[in-house]
mmCIF file of C-alpha atoms in Angstrom:
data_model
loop_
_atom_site.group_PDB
_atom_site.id
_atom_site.type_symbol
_atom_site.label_atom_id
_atom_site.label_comp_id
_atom_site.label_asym_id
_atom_site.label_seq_id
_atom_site.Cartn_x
_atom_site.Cartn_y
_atom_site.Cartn_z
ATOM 1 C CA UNK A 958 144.849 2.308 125.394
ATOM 2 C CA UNK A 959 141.717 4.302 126.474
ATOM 3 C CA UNK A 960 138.241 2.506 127.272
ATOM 4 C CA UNK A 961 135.727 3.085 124.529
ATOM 5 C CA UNK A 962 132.990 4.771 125.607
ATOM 6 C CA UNK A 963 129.643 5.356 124.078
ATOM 7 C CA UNK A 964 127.761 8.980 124.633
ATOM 8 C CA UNK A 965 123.816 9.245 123.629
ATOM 9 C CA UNK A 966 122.961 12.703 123.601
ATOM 10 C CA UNK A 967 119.261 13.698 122.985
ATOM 11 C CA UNK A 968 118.607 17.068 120.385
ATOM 12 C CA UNK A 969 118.162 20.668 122.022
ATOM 13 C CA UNK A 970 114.497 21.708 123.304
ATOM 14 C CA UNK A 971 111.754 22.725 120.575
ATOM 15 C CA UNK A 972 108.821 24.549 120.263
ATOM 16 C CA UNK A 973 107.091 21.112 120.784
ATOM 17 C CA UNK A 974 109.221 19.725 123.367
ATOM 18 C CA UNK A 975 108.538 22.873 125.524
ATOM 19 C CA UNK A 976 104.633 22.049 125.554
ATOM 20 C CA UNK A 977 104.555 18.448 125.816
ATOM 21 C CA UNK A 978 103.620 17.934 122.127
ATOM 22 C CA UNK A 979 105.110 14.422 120.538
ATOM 23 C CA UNK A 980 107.661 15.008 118.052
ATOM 24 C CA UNK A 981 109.044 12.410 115.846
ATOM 25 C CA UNK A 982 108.871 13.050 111.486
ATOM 26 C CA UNK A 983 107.781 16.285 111.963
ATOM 27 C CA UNK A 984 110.777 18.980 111.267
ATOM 28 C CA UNK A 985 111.265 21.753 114.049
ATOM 29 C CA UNK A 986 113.794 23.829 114.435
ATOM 30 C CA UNK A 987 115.400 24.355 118.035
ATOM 31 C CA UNK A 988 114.720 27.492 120.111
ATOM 32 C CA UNK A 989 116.847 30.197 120.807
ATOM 33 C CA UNK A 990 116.873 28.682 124.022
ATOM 34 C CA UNK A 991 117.602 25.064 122.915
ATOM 35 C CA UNK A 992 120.607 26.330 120.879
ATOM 36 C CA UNK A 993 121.774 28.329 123.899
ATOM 37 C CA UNK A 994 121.596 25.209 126.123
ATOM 38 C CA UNK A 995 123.375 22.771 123.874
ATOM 39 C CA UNK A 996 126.442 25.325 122.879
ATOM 40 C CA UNK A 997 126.485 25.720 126.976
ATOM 41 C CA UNK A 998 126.579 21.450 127.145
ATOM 42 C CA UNK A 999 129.440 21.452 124.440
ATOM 43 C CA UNK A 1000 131.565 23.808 126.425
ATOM 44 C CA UNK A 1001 131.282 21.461 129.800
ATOM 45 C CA UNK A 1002 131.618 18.527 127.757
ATOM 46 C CA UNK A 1003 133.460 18.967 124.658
ATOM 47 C CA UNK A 1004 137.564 19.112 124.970
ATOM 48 C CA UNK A 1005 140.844 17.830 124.987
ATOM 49 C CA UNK A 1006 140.652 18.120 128.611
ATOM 50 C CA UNK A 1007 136.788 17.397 129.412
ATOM 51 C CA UNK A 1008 134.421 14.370 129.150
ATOM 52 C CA UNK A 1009 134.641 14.226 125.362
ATOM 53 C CA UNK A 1010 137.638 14.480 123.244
ATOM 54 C CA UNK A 1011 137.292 15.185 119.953
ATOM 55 C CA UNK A 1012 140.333 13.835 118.638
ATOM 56 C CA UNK A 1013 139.051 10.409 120.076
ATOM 57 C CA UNK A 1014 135.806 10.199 118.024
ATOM 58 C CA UNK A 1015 135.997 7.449 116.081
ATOM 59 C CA UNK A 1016 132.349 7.743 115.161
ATOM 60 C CA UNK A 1017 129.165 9.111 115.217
ATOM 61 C CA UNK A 1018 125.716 8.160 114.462
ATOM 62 C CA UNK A 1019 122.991 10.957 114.064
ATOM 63 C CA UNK A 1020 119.294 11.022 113.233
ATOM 64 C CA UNK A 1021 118.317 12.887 109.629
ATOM 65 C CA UNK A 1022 116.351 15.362 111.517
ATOM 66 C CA UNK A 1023 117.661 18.183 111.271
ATOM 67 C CA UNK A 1024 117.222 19.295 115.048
ATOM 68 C CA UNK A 1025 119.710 16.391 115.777
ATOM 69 C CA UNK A 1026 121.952 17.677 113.358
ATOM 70 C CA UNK A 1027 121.909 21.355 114.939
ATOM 71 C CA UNK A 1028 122.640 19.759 118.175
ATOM 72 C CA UNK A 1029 125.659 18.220 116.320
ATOM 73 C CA UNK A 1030 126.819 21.001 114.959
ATOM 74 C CA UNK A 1031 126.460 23.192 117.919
ATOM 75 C CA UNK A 1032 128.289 20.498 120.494
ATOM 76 C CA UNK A 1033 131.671 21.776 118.212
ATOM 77 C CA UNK A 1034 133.259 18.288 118.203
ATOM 78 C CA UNK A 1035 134.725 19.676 114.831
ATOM 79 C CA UNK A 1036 132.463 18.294 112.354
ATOM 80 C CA UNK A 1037 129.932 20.981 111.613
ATOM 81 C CA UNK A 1038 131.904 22.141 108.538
ATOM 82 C CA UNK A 1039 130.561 20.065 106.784
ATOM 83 C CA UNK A 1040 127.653 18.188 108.219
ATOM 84 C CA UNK A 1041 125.382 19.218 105.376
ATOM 85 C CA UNK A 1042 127.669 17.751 102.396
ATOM 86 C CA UNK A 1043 128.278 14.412 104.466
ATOM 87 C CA UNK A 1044 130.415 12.246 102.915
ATOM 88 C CA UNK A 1045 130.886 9.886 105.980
ATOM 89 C CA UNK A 1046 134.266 10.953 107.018
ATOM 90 C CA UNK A 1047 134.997 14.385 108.854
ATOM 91 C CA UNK A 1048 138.480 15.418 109.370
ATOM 92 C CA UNK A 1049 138.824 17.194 112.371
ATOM 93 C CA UNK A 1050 142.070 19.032 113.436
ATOM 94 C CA UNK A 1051 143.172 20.583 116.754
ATOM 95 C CA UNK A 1052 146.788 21.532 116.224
ATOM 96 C CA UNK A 1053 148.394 18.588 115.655
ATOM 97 C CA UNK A 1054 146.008 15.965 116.441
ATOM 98 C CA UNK A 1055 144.260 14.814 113.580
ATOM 99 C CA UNK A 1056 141.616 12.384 113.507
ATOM 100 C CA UNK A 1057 138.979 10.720 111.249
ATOM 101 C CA UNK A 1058 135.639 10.520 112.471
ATOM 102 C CA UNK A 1059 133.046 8.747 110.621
ATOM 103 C CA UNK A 1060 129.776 10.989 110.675
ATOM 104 C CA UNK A 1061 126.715 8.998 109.439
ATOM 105 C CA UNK A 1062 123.170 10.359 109.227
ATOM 106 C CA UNK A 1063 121.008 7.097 109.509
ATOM 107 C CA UNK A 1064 117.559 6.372 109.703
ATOM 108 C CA UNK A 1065 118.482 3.791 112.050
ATOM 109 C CA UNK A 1066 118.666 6.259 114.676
ATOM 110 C CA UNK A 1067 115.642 8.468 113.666
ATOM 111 C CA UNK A 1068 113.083 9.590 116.304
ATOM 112 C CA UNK A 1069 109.901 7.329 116.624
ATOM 113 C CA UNK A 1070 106.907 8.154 114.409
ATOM 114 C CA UNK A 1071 104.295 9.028 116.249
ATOM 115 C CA UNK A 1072 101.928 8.452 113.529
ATOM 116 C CA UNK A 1073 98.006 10.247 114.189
ATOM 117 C CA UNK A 1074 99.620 11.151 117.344
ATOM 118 C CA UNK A 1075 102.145 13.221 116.009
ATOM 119 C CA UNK A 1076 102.002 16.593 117.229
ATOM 120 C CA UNK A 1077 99.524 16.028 120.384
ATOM 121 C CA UNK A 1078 100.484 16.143 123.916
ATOM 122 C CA UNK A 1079 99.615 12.817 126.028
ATOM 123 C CA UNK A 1080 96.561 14.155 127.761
ATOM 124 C CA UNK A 1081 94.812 14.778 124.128
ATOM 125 C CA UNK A 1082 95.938 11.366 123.041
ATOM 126 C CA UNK A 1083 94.240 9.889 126.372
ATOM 127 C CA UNK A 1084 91.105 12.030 125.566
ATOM 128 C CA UNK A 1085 91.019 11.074 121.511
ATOM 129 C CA UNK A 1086 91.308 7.090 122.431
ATOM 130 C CA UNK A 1087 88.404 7.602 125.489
ATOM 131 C CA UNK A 1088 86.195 8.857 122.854
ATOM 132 C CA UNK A 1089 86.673 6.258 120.322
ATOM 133 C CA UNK A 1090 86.176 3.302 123.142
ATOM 134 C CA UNK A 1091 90.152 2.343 123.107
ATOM 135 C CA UNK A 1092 92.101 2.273 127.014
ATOM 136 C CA UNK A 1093 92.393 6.255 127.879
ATOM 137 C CA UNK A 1094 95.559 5.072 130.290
ATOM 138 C CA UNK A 1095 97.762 5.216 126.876
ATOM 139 C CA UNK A 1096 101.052 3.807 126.874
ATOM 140 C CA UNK A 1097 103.439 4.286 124.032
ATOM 141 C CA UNK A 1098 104.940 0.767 124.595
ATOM 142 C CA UNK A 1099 102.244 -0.848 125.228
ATOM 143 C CA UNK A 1100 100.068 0.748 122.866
ATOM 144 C CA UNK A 1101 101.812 2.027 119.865
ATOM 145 C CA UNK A 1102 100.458 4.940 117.734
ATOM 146 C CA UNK A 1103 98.111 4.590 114.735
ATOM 147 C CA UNK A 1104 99.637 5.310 111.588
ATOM 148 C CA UNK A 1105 103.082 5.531 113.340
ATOM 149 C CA UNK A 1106 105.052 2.487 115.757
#
């Protein structure tokens, strides 16, 4: 019997990632270049004879943006088929190995809201709090977002 193992992988870059803008509701697609960097991480990664196995999913977890679920689909752990009409359980096949892998979109998972700071970069948060009178030296966990966590 194998060790489980848990793997957290973060979505592909976006048009927002690549400038340093906070993205959490908001709905971007991934670059060309994201998409080209996550296919390129599922081919080191993903396969019967690499870091990840496919036939020994026994579940994942994904976040309803639909970035993360382009990352999914792109890693080719055999579920993309049919990401989009998710009914929880993905069959994937690789000759004769056959194994069901739970696939659940959850909320639980989602990225963090950023609330009024959605969409700014960390210096223009830092500047928008100075000039309302709040600590400029902004910290998401310390401070939270307005509107958002």
């Amino acid at each position: 019997m194998s060790t489980p193992r848990v793997f957290i992988i973060r979505h592909g870059e976006t048009e927002w990632s690549l400038n340093g803008r906070h993205t959490g509701t908001s709905e971007l697609p991934l670059t060309a270049n994201g998409e080209k960097r996550i296919r390129a991480t599922g081919k080191a990664l993903v396969g019967d004879d690499r870091l990840i196995v496919p036939s020994k999913i026994a579940h994942i977890y994904v976040s309803p943006r639909r970035r993360a679920q382009r990352t999914l689909e792109l890693l080719d752990l055999g579920c993309h088929e049919r990401l989009g009409e998710n009914d929880g359980n993905i069959e994937h096949g690789k000759g004769d190995l056959i194994n069901k892998m739970k696939v659940q979109i959850t909320e639980d998972i989602r990225e963090w809201d950023y609330g009024d700071y959605e969409g700014k970069t960390s210096p223009q948060i830092r500047e928008e709090r100075k000039a309302k009178g709040l600590n400029e030296n902004w910290d998401i966990w310390r401070d939270g977002c307005p509107g958002g966590e």
